[in-house]
C-alpha positions as protocol buffer text, in pm:
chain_id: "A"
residue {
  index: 1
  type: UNK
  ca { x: 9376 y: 12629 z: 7033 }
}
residue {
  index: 2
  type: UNK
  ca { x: 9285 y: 12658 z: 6654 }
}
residue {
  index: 3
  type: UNK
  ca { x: 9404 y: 12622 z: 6421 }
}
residue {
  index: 4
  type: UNK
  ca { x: 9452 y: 12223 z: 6435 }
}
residue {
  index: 5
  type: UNK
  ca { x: 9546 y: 12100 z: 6053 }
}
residue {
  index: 6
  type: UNK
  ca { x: 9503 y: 11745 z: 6260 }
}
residue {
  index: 7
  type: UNK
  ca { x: 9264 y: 11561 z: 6491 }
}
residue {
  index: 8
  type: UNK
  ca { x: 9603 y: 11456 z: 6712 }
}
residue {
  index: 9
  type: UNK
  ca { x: 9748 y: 11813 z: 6652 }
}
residue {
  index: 10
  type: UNK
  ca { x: 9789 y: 11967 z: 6991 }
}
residue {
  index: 11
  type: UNK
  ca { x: 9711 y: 12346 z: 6850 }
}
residue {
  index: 12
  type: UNK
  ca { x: 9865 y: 12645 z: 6795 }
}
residue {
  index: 13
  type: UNK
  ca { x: 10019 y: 12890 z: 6987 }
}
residue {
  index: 14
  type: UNK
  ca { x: 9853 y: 13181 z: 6834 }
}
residue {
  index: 15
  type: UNK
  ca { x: 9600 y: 13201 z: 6479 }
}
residue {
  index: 16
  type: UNK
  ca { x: 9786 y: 13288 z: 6195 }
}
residue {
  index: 17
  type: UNK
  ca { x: 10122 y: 13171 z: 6356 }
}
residue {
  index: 18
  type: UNK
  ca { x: 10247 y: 13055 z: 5969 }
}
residue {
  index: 19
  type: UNK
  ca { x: 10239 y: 13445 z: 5862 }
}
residue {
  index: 20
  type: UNK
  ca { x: 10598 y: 13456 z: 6043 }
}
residue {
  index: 21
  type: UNK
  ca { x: 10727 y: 13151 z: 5907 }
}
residue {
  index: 22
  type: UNK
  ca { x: 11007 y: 13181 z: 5661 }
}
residue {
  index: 23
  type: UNK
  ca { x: 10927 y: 13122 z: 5411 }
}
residue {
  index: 24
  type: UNK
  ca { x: 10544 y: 13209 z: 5503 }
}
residue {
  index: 25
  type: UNK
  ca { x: 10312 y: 12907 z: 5496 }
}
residue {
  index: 26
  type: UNK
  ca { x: 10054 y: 12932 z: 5300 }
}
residue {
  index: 27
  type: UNK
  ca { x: 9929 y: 13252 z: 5120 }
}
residue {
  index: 28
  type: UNK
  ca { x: 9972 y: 13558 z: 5206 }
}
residue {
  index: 29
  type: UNK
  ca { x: 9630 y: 13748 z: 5487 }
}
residue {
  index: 30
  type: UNK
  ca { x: 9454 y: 13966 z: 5289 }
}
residue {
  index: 31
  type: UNK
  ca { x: 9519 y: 14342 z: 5400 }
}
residue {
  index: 32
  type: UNK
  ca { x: 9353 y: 14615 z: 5187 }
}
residue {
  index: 33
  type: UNK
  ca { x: 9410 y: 15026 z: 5244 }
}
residue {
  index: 34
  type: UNK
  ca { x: 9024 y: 15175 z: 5381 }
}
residue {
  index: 35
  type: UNK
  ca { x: 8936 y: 15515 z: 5317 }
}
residue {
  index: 36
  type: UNK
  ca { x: 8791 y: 15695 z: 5669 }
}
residue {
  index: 37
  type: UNK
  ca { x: 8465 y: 15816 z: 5623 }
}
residue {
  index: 38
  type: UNK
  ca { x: 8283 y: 16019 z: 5860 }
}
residue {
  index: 39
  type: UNK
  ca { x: 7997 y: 15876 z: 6044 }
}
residue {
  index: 40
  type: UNK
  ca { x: 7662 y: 15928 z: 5861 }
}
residue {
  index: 41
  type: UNK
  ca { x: 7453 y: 16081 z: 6188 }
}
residue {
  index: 42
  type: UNK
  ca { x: 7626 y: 16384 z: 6169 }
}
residue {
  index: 43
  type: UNK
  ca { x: 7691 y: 16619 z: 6538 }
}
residue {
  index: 44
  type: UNK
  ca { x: 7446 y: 16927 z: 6552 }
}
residue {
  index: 45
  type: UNK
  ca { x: 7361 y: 17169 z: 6791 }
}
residue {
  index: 46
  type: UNK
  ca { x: 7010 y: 16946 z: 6853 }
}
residue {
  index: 47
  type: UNK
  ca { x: 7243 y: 16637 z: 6877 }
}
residue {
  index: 48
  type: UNK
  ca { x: 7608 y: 16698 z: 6994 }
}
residue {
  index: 49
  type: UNK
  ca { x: 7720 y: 16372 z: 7147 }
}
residue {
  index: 50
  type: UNK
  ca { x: 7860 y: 16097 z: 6979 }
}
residue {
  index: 51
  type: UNK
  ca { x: 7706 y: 15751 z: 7116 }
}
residue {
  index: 52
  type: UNK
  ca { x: 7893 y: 15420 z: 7001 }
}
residue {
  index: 53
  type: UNK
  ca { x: 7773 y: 15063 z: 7132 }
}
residue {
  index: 54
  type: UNK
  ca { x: 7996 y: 14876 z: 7272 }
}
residue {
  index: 55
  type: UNK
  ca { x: 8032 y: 14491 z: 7406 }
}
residue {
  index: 56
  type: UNK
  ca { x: 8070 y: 14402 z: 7824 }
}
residue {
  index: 57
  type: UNK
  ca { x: 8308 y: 14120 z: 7898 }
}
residue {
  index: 58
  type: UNK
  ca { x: 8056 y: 13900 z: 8047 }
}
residue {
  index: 59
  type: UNK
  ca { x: 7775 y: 13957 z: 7800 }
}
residue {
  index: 60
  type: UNK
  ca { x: 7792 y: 13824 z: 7431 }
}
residue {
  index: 61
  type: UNK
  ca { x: 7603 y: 14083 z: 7204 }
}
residue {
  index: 62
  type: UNK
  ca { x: 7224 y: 14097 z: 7249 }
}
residue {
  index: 63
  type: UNK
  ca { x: 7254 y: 13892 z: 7550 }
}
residue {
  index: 64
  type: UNK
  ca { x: 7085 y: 13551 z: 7395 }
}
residue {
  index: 65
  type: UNK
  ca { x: 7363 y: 13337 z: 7466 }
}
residue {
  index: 66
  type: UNK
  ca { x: 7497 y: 13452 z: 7832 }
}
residue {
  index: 67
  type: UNK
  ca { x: 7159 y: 13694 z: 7994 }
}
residue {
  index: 68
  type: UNK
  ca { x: 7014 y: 13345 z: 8111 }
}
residue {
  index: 69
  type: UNK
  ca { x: 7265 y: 13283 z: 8422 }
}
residue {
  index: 70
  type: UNK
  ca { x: 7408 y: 13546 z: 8706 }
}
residue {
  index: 71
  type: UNK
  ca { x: 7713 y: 13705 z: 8739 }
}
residue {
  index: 72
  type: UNK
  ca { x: 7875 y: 13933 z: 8969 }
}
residue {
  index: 73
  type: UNK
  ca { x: 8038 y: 14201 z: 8737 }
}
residue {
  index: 74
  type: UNK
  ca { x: 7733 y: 14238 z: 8510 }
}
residue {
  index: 75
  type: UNK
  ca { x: 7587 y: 14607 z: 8591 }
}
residue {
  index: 76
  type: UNK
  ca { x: 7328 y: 14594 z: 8310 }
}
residue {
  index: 77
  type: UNK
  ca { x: 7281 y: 14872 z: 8095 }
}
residue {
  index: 78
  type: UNK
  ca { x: 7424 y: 15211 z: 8161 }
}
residue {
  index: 79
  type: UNK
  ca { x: 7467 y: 15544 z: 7888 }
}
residue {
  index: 80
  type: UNK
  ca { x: 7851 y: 15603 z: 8028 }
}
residue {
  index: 81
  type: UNK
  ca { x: 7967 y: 15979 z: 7987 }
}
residue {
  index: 82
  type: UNK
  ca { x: 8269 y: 16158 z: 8012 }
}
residue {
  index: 83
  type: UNK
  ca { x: 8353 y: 16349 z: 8393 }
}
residue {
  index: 84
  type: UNK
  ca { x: 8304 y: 16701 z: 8193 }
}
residue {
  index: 85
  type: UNK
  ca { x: 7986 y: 16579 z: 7957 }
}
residue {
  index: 86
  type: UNK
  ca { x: 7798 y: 16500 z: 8315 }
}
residue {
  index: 87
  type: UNK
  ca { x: 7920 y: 16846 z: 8448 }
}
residue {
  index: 88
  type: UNK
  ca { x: 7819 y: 17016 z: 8146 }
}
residue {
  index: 89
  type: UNK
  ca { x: 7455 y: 16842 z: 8140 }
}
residue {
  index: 90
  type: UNK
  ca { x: 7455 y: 16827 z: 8541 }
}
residue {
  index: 91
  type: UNK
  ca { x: 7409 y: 16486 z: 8571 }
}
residue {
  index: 92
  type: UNK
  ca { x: 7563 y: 16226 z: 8824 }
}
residue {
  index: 93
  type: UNK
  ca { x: 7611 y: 15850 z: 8805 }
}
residue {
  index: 94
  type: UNK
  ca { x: 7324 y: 15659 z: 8874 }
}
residue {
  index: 95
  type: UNK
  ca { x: 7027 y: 15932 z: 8730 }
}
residue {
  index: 96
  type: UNK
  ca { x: 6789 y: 15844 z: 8545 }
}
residue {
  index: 97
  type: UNK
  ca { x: 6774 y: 16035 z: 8149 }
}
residue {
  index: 98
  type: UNK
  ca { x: 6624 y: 16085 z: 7841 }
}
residue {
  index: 99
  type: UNK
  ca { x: 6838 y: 15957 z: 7532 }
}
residue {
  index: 100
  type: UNK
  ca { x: 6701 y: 16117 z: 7233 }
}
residue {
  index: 101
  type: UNK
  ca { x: 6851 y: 16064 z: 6830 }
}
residue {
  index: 102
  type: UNK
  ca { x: 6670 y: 16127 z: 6484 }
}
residue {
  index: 103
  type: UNK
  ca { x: 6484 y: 15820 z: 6551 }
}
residue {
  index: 104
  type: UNK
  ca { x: 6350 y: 15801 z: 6872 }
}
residue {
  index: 105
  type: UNK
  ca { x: 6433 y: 15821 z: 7255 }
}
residue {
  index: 106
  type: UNK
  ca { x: 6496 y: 15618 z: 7578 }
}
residue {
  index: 107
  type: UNK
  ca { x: 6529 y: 15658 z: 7925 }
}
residue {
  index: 108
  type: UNK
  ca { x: 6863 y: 15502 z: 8035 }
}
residue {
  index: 109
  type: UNK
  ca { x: 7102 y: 15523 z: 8353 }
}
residue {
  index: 110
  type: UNK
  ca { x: 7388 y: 15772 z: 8347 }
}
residue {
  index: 111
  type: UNK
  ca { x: 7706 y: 15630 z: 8435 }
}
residue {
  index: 112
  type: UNK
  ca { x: 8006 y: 15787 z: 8464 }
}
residue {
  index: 113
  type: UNK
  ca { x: 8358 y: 15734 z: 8260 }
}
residue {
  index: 114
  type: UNK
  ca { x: 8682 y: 15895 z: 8357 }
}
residue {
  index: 115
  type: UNK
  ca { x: 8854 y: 15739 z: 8056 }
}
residue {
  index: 116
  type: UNK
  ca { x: 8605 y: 15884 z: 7822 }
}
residue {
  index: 117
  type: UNK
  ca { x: 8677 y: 16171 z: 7554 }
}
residue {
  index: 118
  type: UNK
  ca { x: 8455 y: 16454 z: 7593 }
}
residue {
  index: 119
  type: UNK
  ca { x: 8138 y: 16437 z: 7360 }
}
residue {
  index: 120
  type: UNK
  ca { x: 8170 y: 16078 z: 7307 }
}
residue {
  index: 121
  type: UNK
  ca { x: 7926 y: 15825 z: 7506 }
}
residue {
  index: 122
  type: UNK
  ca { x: 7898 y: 15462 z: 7493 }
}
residue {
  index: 123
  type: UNK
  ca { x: 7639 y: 15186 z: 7604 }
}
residue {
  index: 124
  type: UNK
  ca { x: 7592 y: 14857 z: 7515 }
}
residue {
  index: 125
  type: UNK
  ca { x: 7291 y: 14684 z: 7369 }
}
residue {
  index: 126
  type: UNK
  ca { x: 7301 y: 14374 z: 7581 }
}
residue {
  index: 127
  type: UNK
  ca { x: 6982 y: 14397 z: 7764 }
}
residue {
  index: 128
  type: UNK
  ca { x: 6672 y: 14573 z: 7599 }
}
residue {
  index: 129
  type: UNK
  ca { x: 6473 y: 14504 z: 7865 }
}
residue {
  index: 130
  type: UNK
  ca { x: 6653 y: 14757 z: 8039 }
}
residue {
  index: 131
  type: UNK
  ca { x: 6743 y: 15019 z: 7761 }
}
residue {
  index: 132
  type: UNK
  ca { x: 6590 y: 14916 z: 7404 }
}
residue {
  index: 133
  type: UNK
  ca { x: 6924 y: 15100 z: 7258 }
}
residue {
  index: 134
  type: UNK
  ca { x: 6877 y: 14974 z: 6926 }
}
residue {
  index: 135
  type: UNK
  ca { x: 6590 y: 15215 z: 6935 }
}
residue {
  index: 136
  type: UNK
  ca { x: 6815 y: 15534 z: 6899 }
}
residue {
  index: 137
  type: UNK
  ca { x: 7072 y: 15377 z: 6731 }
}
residue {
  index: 138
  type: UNK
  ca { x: 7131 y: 15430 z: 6296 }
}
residue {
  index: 139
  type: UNK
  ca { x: 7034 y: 15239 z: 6081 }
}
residue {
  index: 140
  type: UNK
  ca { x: 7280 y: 15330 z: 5776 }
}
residue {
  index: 141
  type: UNK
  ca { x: 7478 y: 15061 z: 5642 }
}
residue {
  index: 142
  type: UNK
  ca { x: 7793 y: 15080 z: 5535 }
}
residue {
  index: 143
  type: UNK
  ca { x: 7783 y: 15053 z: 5146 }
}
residue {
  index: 144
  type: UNK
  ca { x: 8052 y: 14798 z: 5054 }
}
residue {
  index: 145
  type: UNK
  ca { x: 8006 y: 14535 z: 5357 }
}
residue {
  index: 146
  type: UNK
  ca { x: 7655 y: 14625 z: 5452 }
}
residue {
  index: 147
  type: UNK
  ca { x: 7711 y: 14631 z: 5809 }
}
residue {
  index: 148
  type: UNK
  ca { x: 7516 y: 14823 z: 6041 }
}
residue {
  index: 149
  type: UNK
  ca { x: 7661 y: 15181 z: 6123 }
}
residue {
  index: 150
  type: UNK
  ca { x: 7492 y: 15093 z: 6493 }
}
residue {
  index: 151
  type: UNK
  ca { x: 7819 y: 15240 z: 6624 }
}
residue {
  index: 152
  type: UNK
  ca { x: 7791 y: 15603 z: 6570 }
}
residue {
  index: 153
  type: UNK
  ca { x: 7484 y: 15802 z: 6654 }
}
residue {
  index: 154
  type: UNK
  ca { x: 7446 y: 16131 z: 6720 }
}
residue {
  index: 155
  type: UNK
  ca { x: 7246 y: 16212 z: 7048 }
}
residue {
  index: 156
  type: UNK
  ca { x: 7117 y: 16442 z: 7300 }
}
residue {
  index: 157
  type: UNK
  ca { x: 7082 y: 16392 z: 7647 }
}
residue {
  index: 158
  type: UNK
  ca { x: 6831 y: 16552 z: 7900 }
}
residue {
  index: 159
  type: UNK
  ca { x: 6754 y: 16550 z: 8278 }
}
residue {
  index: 160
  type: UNK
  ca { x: 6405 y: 16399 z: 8368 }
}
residue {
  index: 161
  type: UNK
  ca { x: 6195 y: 16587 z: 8531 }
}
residue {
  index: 162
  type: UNK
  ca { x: 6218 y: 16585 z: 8963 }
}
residue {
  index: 163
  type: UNK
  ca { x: 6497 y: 16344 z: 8916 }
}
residue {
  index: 164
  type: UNK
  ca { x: 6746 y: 16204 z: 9195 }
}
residue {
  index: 165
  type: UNK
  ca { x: 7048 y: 15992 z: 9188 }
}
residue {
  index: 166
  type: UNK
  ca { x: 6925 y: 15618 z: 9218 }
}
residue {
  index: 167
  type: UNK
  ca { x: 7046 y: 15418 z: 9532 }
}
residue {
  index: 168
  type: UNK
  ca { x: 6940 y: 15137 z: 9394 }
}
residue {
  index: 169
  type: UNK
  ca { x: 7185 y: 14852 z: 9266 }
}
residue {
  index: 170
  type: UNK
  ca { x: 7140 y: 14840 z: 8832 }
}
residue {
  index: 171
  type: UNK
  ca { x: 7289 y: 14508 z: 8793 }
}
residue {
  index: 172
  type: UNK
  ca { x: 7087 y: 14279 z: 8600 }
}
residue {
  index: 173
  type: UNK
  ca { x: 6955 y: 13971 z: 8836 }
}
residue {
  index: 174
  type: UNK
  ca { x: 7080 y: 14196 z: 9125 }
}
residue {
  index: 175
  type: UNK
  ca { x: 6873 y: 14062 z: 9460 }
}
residue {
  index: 176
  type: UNK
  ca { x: 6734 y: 13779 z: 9274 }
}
């Protein structure tokens, strides 16, 4: 494992293992204080849920690297709610719904989260062939790293119209 000062070293337990040396080796890691700031999307009565992206153990980000081969645990893309956010909105796992933001809307999968706060939702953005998330997602930056605030958009949910629970299987290269 890394780090390896040497071609012959046989690695290191753990990175940044020389932080508790004493003395430490090396200089100090760099820790600064942040100040929170709230998300710029901002919960309103049009757009009350809080959607963050999130990453799925077997996919790597959009999907490039690891979307070419077939695994078993890879359920595609699903909006995942909280038990009381799908009571509220009378939904159930596996329907079909309209994801709407500021900038746009999709139709995406509900699934269902018992972990989940209430008014918090999460997807990921690993397959946009499915769900084109990036679509509803912000596109504020953060003003000091200039990374994407993709992580915090406000949304809305809404049942389609003559819509049933899908017995179908979502995962991505399912019966292929």
């Amino acid at each position: 494992q890394w780090p390896c000062p040497t071609e012959d070293h046989p690695g290191s337990p753990f990175l940044h293992g020389r932080l508790w040396e004493r003395p430490v080796g090396g200089r100090l890691a760099p820790f600064s204080c942040v100040e929170d700031s709230p998300p710029l999307d901002l919960l309103t009565e049009e757009f009350p849920l809080r959607l963050t992206t999130v990453r799925a153990l077997d996919s790597y980000n959009t999907g490039v690297q690891t979307s070419r081969y077939a695994s078993p645990i890879r359920t595609g893309e699903a909006l995942e709610i909280s038990v009381a956010d799908a009571a509220d909105l009378g939904v159930v796992a596996g329907e079909r719904v309209r994801v709407s933001s500021r900038r746009g809307a999709i139709e995406m999968t509900i699934g269902i989260d018992r972990e989940l706060a209430v008014g918090l939702c999460h997807t990921t953005f690993h397959f946009p062939e499915l769900a084109d998330v990036n679509q509803i997602t912000s596109d504020a930056v953060d003003p000091k790293s200039g990374t994407a605030e993709f992580k915090a958009a406000a949304i809305r949910i809404e049942r389609l119209d003559g819509n049933d629970r899908l017995d179908v299987d979502h995962r991505v290269g399912a019966g292929a």
